[in-house]
mmCIF file of C-alpha atoms in Angstrom:
data_model
loop_
_atom_site.group_PDB
_atom_site.id
_atom_site.type_symbol
_atom_site.label_atom_id
_atom_site.label_comp_id
_atom_site.label_asym_id
_atom_site.label_seq_id
_atom_site.Cartn_x
_atom_site.Cartn_y
_atom_site.Cartn_z
ATOM 1 C CA PRO H 1 7.792 7.304 18.076
ATOM 2 C CA ILE H 2 4.784 6.270 15.866
ATOM 3 C CA PRO H 3 4.968 4.851 12.243
ATOM 4 C CA LEU H 4 4.921 6.864 9.312
ATOM 5 C CA TRP H 5 3.320 4.352 6.883
ATOM 6 C CA TRP H 6 0.268 2.422 7.756
ATOM 7 C CA THR H 7 -2.056 -0.107 5.504
ATOM 8 C CA SER H 8 -5.622 -1.536 6.139
ATOM 9 C CA ASP H 9 -7.208 -4.389 5.085
ATOM 10 C CA PHE H 10 -10.709 -3.533 3.732
ATOM 11 C CA ILE H 11 -13.081 -6.247 3.484
ATOM 12 C CA ASN H 12 -15.832 -6.851 1.748
ATOM 13 C CA GLY H 13 -19.431 -6.628 4.110
ATOM 14 C CA SER H 14 -21.768 -6.101 2.745
ATOM 15 C CA GLN H 15 -24.939 -8.647 2.235
ATOM 16 C CA GLY H 16 -26.276 -10.209 -0.486
ATOM 17 C CA GLU H 17 -24.440 -12.258 -3.554
ATOM 18 C CA CYS H 18 -21.010 -11.954 -3.084
ATOM 19 C CA TRP H 19 -19.217 -8.409 -4.741
ATOM 20 C CA LYS H 20 -22.510 -7.241 -5.515
ATOM 21 C CA PRO H 21 -24.162 -5.246 -3.099
ATOM 22 C CA ALA H 22 -27.708 -4.369 -3.473
ATOM 23 C CA GLU H 23 -27.551 -0.452 -4.634
ATOM 24 C CA GLY H 24 -26.844 2.291 -1.743
ATOM 25 C CA GLU H 25 -25.548 -0.498 0.686
ATOM 26 C CA GLU H 26 -22.618 -1.265 0.013
ATOM 27 C CA LYS H 27 -19.987 -1.872 3.771
ATOM 28 C CA TRP H 28 -16.586 -2.039 4.110
ATOM 29 C CA VAL H 29 -15.007 -3.088 6.866
ATOM 30 C CA VAL H 30 -11.183 -2.478 8.088
ATOM 31 C CA GLY H 31 -9.672 -6.459 8.839
ATOM 32 C CA GLU H 32 -6.419 -5.343 10.162
ATOM 33 C CA PHE H 33 -3.842 -2.266 10.541
ATOM 34 C CA ASN H 34 -0.402 -2.948 9.361
ATOM 35 C CA CYS H 35 2.486 -0.796 9.893
ATOM 36 C CA SER H 36 5.627 -3.480 10.444
ATOM 37 C CA CYS H 37 4.930 -4.942 6.991
ATOM 38 C CA VAL H 38 4.161 -2.667 5.201
ATOM 39 C CA GLY H 39 4.907 -2.878 1.016
ATOM 40 C CA ILE H 40 4.741 -0.695 -1.678
ATOM 41 C CA SER H 41 3.444 -2.388 -4.653
ATOM 42 C CA LYS H 42 4.726 -0.536 -7.395
ATOM 43 C CA CYS H 43 8.610 -1.764 -6.219
ATOM 44 C CA LEU H 44 7.532 -5.536 -6.142
ATOM 45 C CA ALA H 45 10.121 -6.039 -9.312
ATOM 46 C CA ALA H 46 13.616 -5.350 -7.233
ATOM 47 C CA TYR H 47 12.473 -7.346 -4.765
ATOM 48 C CA CYS H 48 15.492 -9.985 -3.465
ATOM 49 C CA LYS H 49 14.793 -13.163 -3.199
ATOM 50 C CA SER H 50 16.209 -16.419 -3.981
ATOM 51 C CA ASP H 51 16.129 -16.138 -7.585
ATOM 52 C CA THR H 52 16.803 -13.026 -8.031
ATOM 53 C CA PRO H 53 19.134 -11.907 -5.662
ATOM 54 C CA ASN H 54 21.067 -9.020 -7.700
ATOM 55 C CA VAL H 55 17.978 -6.615 -8.564
ATOM 56 C CA SER H 56 17.735 -2.860 -7.777
ATOM 57 C CA TRP H 57 15.707 0.655 -8.601
ATOM 58 C CA LYS H 58 16.675 -0.060 -11.560
ATOM 59 C CA ASP H 59 14.675 -3.507 -11.939
ATOM 60 C CA ILE H 60 11.008 -1.361 -11.488
ATOM 61 C CA PRO H 61 9.179 -0.156 -15.009
ATOM 62 C CA ALA H 62 9.700 3.642 -15.159
ATOM 63 C CA GLY H 63 5.694 4.559 -14.679
ATOM 64 C CA GLU H 64 6.164 2.240 -11.586
ATOM 65 C CA ALA H 65 9.030 4.032 -10.071
ATOM 66 C CA ALA H 66 7.670 6.833 -10.800
ATOM 67 C CA ASP H 67 4.002 6.210 -8.390
ATOM 68 C CA ALA H 68 6.130 4.323 -5.743
ATOM 69 C CA THR H 69 8.231 8.420 -5.854
ATOM 70 C CA ILE H 70 5.223 10.315 -5.690
ATOM 71 C CA TYR H 71 4.014 7.798 -2.847
ATOM 72 C CA GLY H 72 7.165 8.141 -1.357
ATOM 73 C CA ASN H 73 7.778 11.848 -2.079
ATOM 74 C CA ILE H 74 4.412 12.254 0.519
ATOM 75 C CA VAL H 75 5.964 9.565 3.332
ATOM 76 C CA GLY H 76 8.865 12.155 2.935
ATOM 77 C CA LYS H 77 6.909 15.354 3.106
ATOM 78 C CA GLU H 78 4.648 14.104 6.331
ATOM 79 C CA ALA H 79 8.202 13.042 7.886
ATOM 80 C CA ALA H 80 10.172 16.386 7.514
ATOM 81 C CA LYS H 81 6.577 18.170 9.226
ATOM 82 C CA MET H 82 6.855 15.997 11.684
ATOM 83 C CA LEU H 83 10.260 16.470 12.394
ATOM 84 C CA GLY H 84 10.248 19.560 12.076
ATOM 85 C CA VAL H 85 12.719 20.307 8.931
#
């Protein structure tokens, strides 16, 4: 099966001074594609670590949870289409 969620890292490949390409010369290059360790940064507050072993969805600020829900719903809809549900 093909993973549902992919990310890519873009690298600024523009010539000239760092982060300031000549007008109309902006160029971005894909550095990598990733599907094995994709995170939704809006959910970092619920990431369990040794110093926060009991965090959960409830620890994500409301605005960030709303954004994460939008992303999750998009992926869910695409998954449902792929599965014919």
